[in-house]
Short mmCIF file of C-alpha atoms in Angstrom, two decimals:
data_model
loop_
_atom_site.label_atom_id
_atom_site.label_comp_id
_atom_site.label_asym_id
_atom_site.label_seq_id
_atom_site.Cartn_x
_atom_site.Cartn_y
_atom_site.Cartn_z
CA MET A 1333 17.81 -45.37 -17.86
CA GLY A 1334 15.28 -42.83 -16.44
CA ARG A 1335 12.65 -45.58 -15.93
CA LEU A 1336 14.91 -47.28 -13.42
CA PHE A 1337 14.68 -44.32 -11.02
CA ARG A 1338 11.10 -43.38 -11.78
CA TYR A 1339 8.50 -43.60 -8.97
CA ASP A 1340 4.79 -43.91 -9.79
CA SER A 1341 2.15 -43.77 -7.12
CA VAL A 1342 -1.67 -43.53 -7.40
CA GLU A 1343 -2.25 -43.43 -3.62
CA VAL A 1344 -4.73 -40.72 -2.58
CA THR A 1345 -4.50 -39.49 0.96
CA LYS A 1346 -7.14 -37.18 2.39
CA LYS A 1347 -5.85 -34.42 4.57
CA ASN A 1348 -7.91 -32.03 6.69
CA LEU A 1349 -6.84 -28.57 7.75
CA LEU A 1350 -8.20 -27.45 11.11
CA VAL A 1351 -8.31 -23.76 11.90
CA PHE A 1352 -9.08 -22.71 15.46
CA ILE A 1353 -10.45 -19.22 15.85
CA ARG A 1354 -10.45 -17.54 19.20
CA PRO A 1355 -12.49 -14.36 19.30
CA THR A 1356 -11.10 -11.33 21.24
CA ILE A 1357 -13.50 -8.59 22.29
CA ILE A 1358 -11.97 -5.17 21.57
CA ARG A 1359 -13.87 -2.48 23.45
CA ASP A 1360 -11.66 0.56 22.76
CA ASP A 1361 -8.57 1.85 21.03
CA GLU A 1362 -6.36 0.97 24.07
CA ASP A 1363 -7.54 -2.72 23.92
CA LEU A 1364 -6.84 -2.80 20.22
CA ALA A 1365 -3.34 -1.36 20.56
CA GLY A 1366 -2.57 -3.83 23.38
CA ALA A 1367 -3.77 -6.86 21.44
CA THR A 1368 -1.94 -5.76 18.27
CA ALA A 1369 1.29 -5.13 20.12
CA GLU A 1370 1.06 -8.46 21.89
CA LYS A 1371 0.67 -10.39 18.60
CA TYR A 1372 3.33 -8.34 16.85
CA ARG A 1373 5.83 -9.00 19.62
CA TYR A 1374 5.03 -12.76 19.60
CA ILE A 1375 5.72 -12.94 15.82
CA ARG A 1376 8.95 -10.94 16.18
CA ASP A 1377 10.12 -13.16 19.06
CA GLN A 1378 9.49 -16.21 16.87
CA GLN A 1379 11.62 -14.64 14.09
CA MET A 1380 14.44 -13.88 16.51
CA GLU A 1381 14.38 -17.43 17.86
CA ARG A 1382 14.60 -18.82 14.34
CA ARG A 1383 17.48 -16.48 13.58
CA GLU A 1384 19.39 -17.69 16.65
CA ARG A 1385 18.81 -21.34 15.74
CA GLY A 1386 19.62 -20.72 12.10
CA LEU A 1387 18.19 -22.37 9.08
CA MET A 1388 19.94 -24.93 6.96
CA PHE A 1389 19.89 -23.13 3.59
CA LEU A 1390 19.90 -19.48 4.58
CA ASP A 1391 22.60 -17.20 5.97
CA ASP A 1392 21.60 -16.39 9.48
CA GLY A 1393 22.29 -12.65 8.93
CA ASN A 1394 19.79 -12.60 6.00
CA LEU A 1395 16.81 -13.94 7.83
CA PRO A 1396 14.13 -11.26 7.92
CA VAL A 1397 13.05 -9.83 11.26
CA LEU A 1398 10.37 -7.30 11.92
CA PRO A 1399 11.41 -4.00 13.55
CA THR A 1400 10.47 -3.61 17.24
CA TRP A 1401 6.91 -2.55 17.92
CA GLU A 1402 8.08 0.91 19.05
CA GLU A 1403 10.07 1.39 15.77
CA GLN A 1404 7.12 0.21 13.69
CA ILE A 1405 4.69 2.64 15.41
CA GLN A 1406 7.09 5.54 14.70
CA GLN A 1407 7.14 4.68 10.97
CA LEU A 1408 3.33 4.80 10.64
CA PRO A 1409 1.84 8.10 9.33
CA GLU A 1410 -0.70 9.72 11.59
CA VAL A 1411 -4.21 9.63 10.25
CA PRO A 1412 -6.76 12.21 11.39
CA ALA A 1413 -9.92 10.71 12.99
CA ASP A 1414 -12.04 12.09 10.12
CA ASP A 1415 -9.98 10.26 7.50
CA ALA A 1416 -10.05 6.99 9.44
CA GLY A 1417 -13.80 6.79 9.37
CA GLN A 1418 -14.17 7.87 13.04
CA GLU A 1419 -16.91 10.22 14.14
#
């Protein structure tokens, strides 16, 4: 009976993955913090949008969402400049 519903295929399909890298010049800590915050907020906004739309197999209330950037910064321990490899 199983052979009736079996599907055999020997077709080989070549797929290419393209990765586009856009360099960003970071000149100081302020630029770094701004670029990091921008990317973090973008990812969080995407998560919030997906939560609002909902996903078929997951409960909308259980979809993970990053904390706000400000909450995330408060959770990070402070590292003295000497320990961070700064001179």
